Short mmCIF file of C-alpha atoms in Angstrom, two decimals:
data_model
loop_
_atom_site.label_atom_id
_atom_site.label_comp_id
_atom_site.label_asym_id
_atom_site.label_seq_id
_atom_site.Cartn_x
_atom_site.Cartn_y
_atom_site.Cartn_z
CA GLY A 496 3.32 -12.90 -16.54
CA TYR A 497 6.58 -11.41 -17.54
CA LEU A 498 7.78 -13.18 -20.67
CA LEU A 499 11.25 -14.27 -19.68
CA LYS A 500 13.25 -17.28 -20.85
CA ARG A 501 13.01 -18.90 -17.36
CA LYS A 502 9.19 -18.87 -17.61
CA GLY A 503 9.35 -21.67 -20.22
CA ILE A 504 6.62 -20.21 -22.49
CA ASP A 505 8.54 -21.67 -25.46
CA LEU A 506 8.06 -25.13 -23.95
CA ILE A 507 4.31 -24.58 -23.68
CA ILE A 508 4.20 -23.48 -27.33
CA LYS A 509 6.19 -26.56 -28.35
CA ALA A 510 3.87 -28.79 -26.31
CA MET A 511 0.86 -27.24 -28.06
CA SER A 512 2.41 -27.96 -31.45
CA THR A 513 2.39 -31.63 -30.41
CA VAL A 514 -1.15 -31.42 -29.01
CA VAL A 515 -2.52 -30.02 -32.24
CA LYS A 516 -1.60 -33.26 -34.01
CA THR A 517 -4.34 -35.05 -32.08
CA ASN A 518 -6.64 -32.28 -30.89
CA LYS A 519 -7.38 -29.03 -32.63
CA ASN A 520 -10.11 -27.92 -30.22
CA PHE A 521 -8.10 -25.51 -28.03
CA ARG A 522 -6.70 -22.02 -27.85
CA LEU A 523 -3.65 -21.08 -25.86
CA HIS A 524 -3.89 -17.55 -24.42
CA ILE A 525 -0.59 -16.01 -23.44
CA LEU A 526 -1.01 -13.10 -21.04
CA GLY A 527 1.91 -10.83 -20.42
CA ASP A 528 4.78 -8.96 -22.01
CA GLY A 529 8.54 -9.01 -21.77
CA PRO A 530 11.82 -9.49 -23.54
CA GLN A 531 10.89 -12.93 -24.99
CA LYS A 532 7.68 -11.77 -26.70
CA GLU A 533 9.11 -11.29 -30.20
CA TYR A 534 10.98 -14.60 -30.04
CA LEU A 535 7.79 -16.37 -28.93
CA ILE A 536 5.71 -14.78 -31.71
CA LYS A 537 8.34 -15.97 -34.24
CA LEU A 538 8.27 -19.46 -32.74
CA VAL A 539 4.48 -19.59 -33.07
CA LYS A 540 4.78 -18.59 -36.74
CA GLN A 541 7.60 -21.05 -37.34
CA LEU A 542 5.48 -23.88 -35.90
CA ASP A 543 2.41 -22.67 -37.87
CA MET A 544 0.39 -22.26 -34.68
CA GLU A 545 -1.04 -18.76 -35.18
CA LYS A 546 -4.58 -20.17 -35.38
CA TYR A 547 -4.25 -21.74 -31.92
CA ILE A 548 -2.08 -19.31 -29.90
CA ILE A 549 -3.15 -15.79 -28.98
CA PHE A 550 -0.89 -13.14 -27.41
CA HIS A 551 -2.79 -10.65 -25.29
CA GLY A 552 0.11 -8.55 -23.99
CA PHE A 553 0.06 -6.95 -20.56
CA ILE A 554 -3.18 -7.40 -18.65
CA PRO A 555 -3.85 -5.29 -15.54
CA GLN A 556 -4.27 -7.33 -12.36
CA SER A 557 -7.82 -5.99 -12.05
CA GLU A 558 -8.77 -7.78 -15.31
CA ILE A 559 -7.05 -11.16 -14.73
CA ASN A 560 -10.09 -12.79 -13.12
CA GLU A 561 -12.10 -12.25 -16.32
CA TYR A 562 -9.55 -14.32 -18.20
CA TYR A 563 -9.52 -17.05 -15.56
CA LYS A 564 -13.36 -17.26 -15.79
CA ASN A 565 -13.12 -18.00 -19.53
CA MET A 566 -10.35 -20.61 -19.33
CA SER A 567 -10.34 -24.22 -18.20
CA ILE A 568 -6.63 -25.13 -17.90
CA PHE A 569 -3.71 -23.15 -16.54
CA VAL A 570 -0.22 -24.14 -17.68
CA ASN A 571 3.12 -23.19 -16.08
CA MET A 572 6.55 -24.40 -17.25
CA SER A 573 8.70 -22.00 -15.26
CA LYS A 574 12.21 -23.07 -14.30
CA ALA A 575 12.23 -20.91 -11.14
CA GLU A 576 9.44 -19.45 -9.03
CA GLY A 577 8.91 -18.29 -5.49
CA PHE A 578 5.58 -19.07 -3.94
CA ALA A 579 3.79 -18.14 -7.16
CA THR A 580 0.58 -16.24 -6.32
CA VAL A 581 -0.58 -16.97 -9.82
CA CYS A 582 -0.85 -20.64 -8.82
CA LEU A 583 -3.30 -19.79 -6.03
CA GLU A 584 -5.23 -17.43 -8.29
CA ALA A 585 -5.66 -20.21 -10.89
CA MET A 586 -6.59 -22.74 -8.20
CA ALA A 587 -9.11 -20.41 -6.59
CA SER A 588 -10.62 -19.86 -10.07
CA GLY A 589 -11.20 -23.59 -10.38
CA LEU A 590 -8.77 -24.15 -13.25
CA ALA A 591 -7.08 -27.45 -13.84
CA ILE A 592 -3.39 -26.76 -13.48
CA ILE A 593 -0.44 -28.38 -15.18
CA SER A 594 2.95 -27.12 -13.98
CA SER A 595 6.59 -27.87 -13.88
CA ARG A 596 7.84 -28.99 -10.47
CA VAL A 597 8.86 -25.56 -9.27
CA GLY A 598 8.47 -23.34 -6.22
CA GLY A 599 4.94 -22.81 -4.89
CA PHE A 600 3.37 -24.84 -7.66
CA SER A 601 5.03 -28.05 -6.38
CA ASP A 602 3.93 -27.12 -2.88
CA ALA A 603 0.27 -26.46 -3.72
CA ILE A 604 -0.30 -29.06 -6.50
CA LYS A 605 -0.92 -32.67 -5.48
CA ASP A 606 -0.06 -34.47 -8.69
CA GLY A 607 -3.08 -36.20 -10.17
CA GLU A 608 -5.48 -34.83 -7.54
CA ASN A 609 -5.81 -31.04 -7.89
CA GLY A 610 -3.48 -30.63 -10.86
CA PHE A 611 -0.55 -32.22 -12.62
CA LEU A 612 3.20 -31.80 -12.21
CA VAL A 613 5.75 -32.46 -14.96
CA ASP A 614 9.49 -32.30 -15.02
CA GLN A 615 11.00 -29.00 -16.05
CA SER A 616 11.78 -28.84 -19.77
CA ASP A 617 9.71 -31.97 -20.51
CA TYR A 618 7.32 -30.44 -23.02
CA LEU A 619 6.28 -33.88 -24.36
CA SER A 620 5.00 -34.86 -20.91
CA LEU A 621 3.23 -31.53 -20.76
CA ALA A 622 1.59 -32.27 -24.12
CA ARG A 623 0.42 -35.67 -22.84
CA LYS A 624 -1.15 -34.09 -19.75
CA ILE A 625 -2.86 -31.40 -21.82
CA ASN A 626 -4.21 -34.08 -24.20
CA THR A 627 -5.45 -36.12 -21.21
CA LEU A 628 -7.52 -33.12 -20.10
CA LEU A 629 -8.72 -32.08 -23.54
CA ILE A 630 -9.96 -35.59 -24.25
CA ASN A 631 -11.79 -35.83 -20.93
CA LYS A 632 -13.59 -32.55 -20.20
CA GLN A 633 -15.08 -34.09 -17.03
CA LYS A 634 -11.55 -34.55 -15.67
CA ILE A 635 -10.92 -30.81 -16.18
CA SER A 636 -13.93 -30.11 -14.00
CA ILE A 637 -12.99 -32.62 -11.31
CA ILE A 638 -9.36 -31.43 -11.11
CA GLY A 639 -10.43 -27.77 -11.20
CA ASN A 640 -12.99 -28.25 -8.41
CA ARG A 641 -10.40 -29.98 -6.25
CA ALA A 642 -7.97 -27.13 -6.89
CA ARG A 643 -10.59 -24.57 -5.82
CA GLU A 644 -11.45 -26.58 -2.70
CA ASP A 645 -7.75 -26.86 -1.75
CA ALA A 646 -7.19 -23.15 -2.36
CA GLN A 647 -10.03 -22.34 0.05
CA LYS A 648 -9.05 -25.02 2.60
CA TYR A 649 -5.35 -24.23 2.82
CA TYR A 650 -4.77 -20.70 1.44
CA ASP A 651 -7.90 -18.58 2.01
CA TRP A 652 -6.76 -15.28 3.48
CA GLU A 653 -9.75 -14.73 5.82
CA SER A 654 -10.37 -18.22 7.10
CA VAL A 655 -6.83 -19.73 7.07
CA ILE A 656 -3.95 -17.31 6.70
CA ILE A 657 -5.02 -14.49 9.08
CA PRO A 658 -5.97 -16.92 11.90
CA GLU A 659 -2.56 -18.60 11.51
CA TYR A 660 -0.81 -15.22 11.76
CA ASN A 661 -2.86 -14.37 14.82
CA LYS A 662 -1.88 -17.67 16.52
CA LEU A 663 1.74 -17.05 15.73
CA TYR A 664 1.53 -13.48 17.02
CA LYS A 665 -0.05 -14.68 20.27
CA THR A 666 2.72 -17.24 20.87
CA LEU A 667 5.37 -14.59 20.26
CA THR A 668 3.82 -12.00 22.56
CA ASN A 669 3.12 -14.35 25.50
#
């Protein structure tokens, strides 16, 4: 994503600095570029988290799926989002999602079922949710599978979205 202040990447980094106190078996991959990048790199150094947090810079959309395949948890702490296509991409990839209660994330995520929702700016709650998943790898799989199922059931373009558009079109043209 675009590294802006409203994206809350600093909160994710702060949460990970709490997580590392109890679990060192993780890597946070930050994909994207933007005006906050230098600040975020300094924050990672200040918190002594260079070993755990990797900045990848801008990734072309055509390569994003490769990153999703190699991850198990997707984290979002944005303060403002629209529908958030990235949420559906992460769900369809079977990732366990932890997000702030924002935009499309709060619409698509059923807290505790196909992901977790935390209050905006509450990085300590985020850290607890991350630890919950890191401690219980089976829960990552269960939550991720439910997310994938829900993405297919409610948001699949071919089987859900296009038929709904067609129904709407027919009602408007009759």
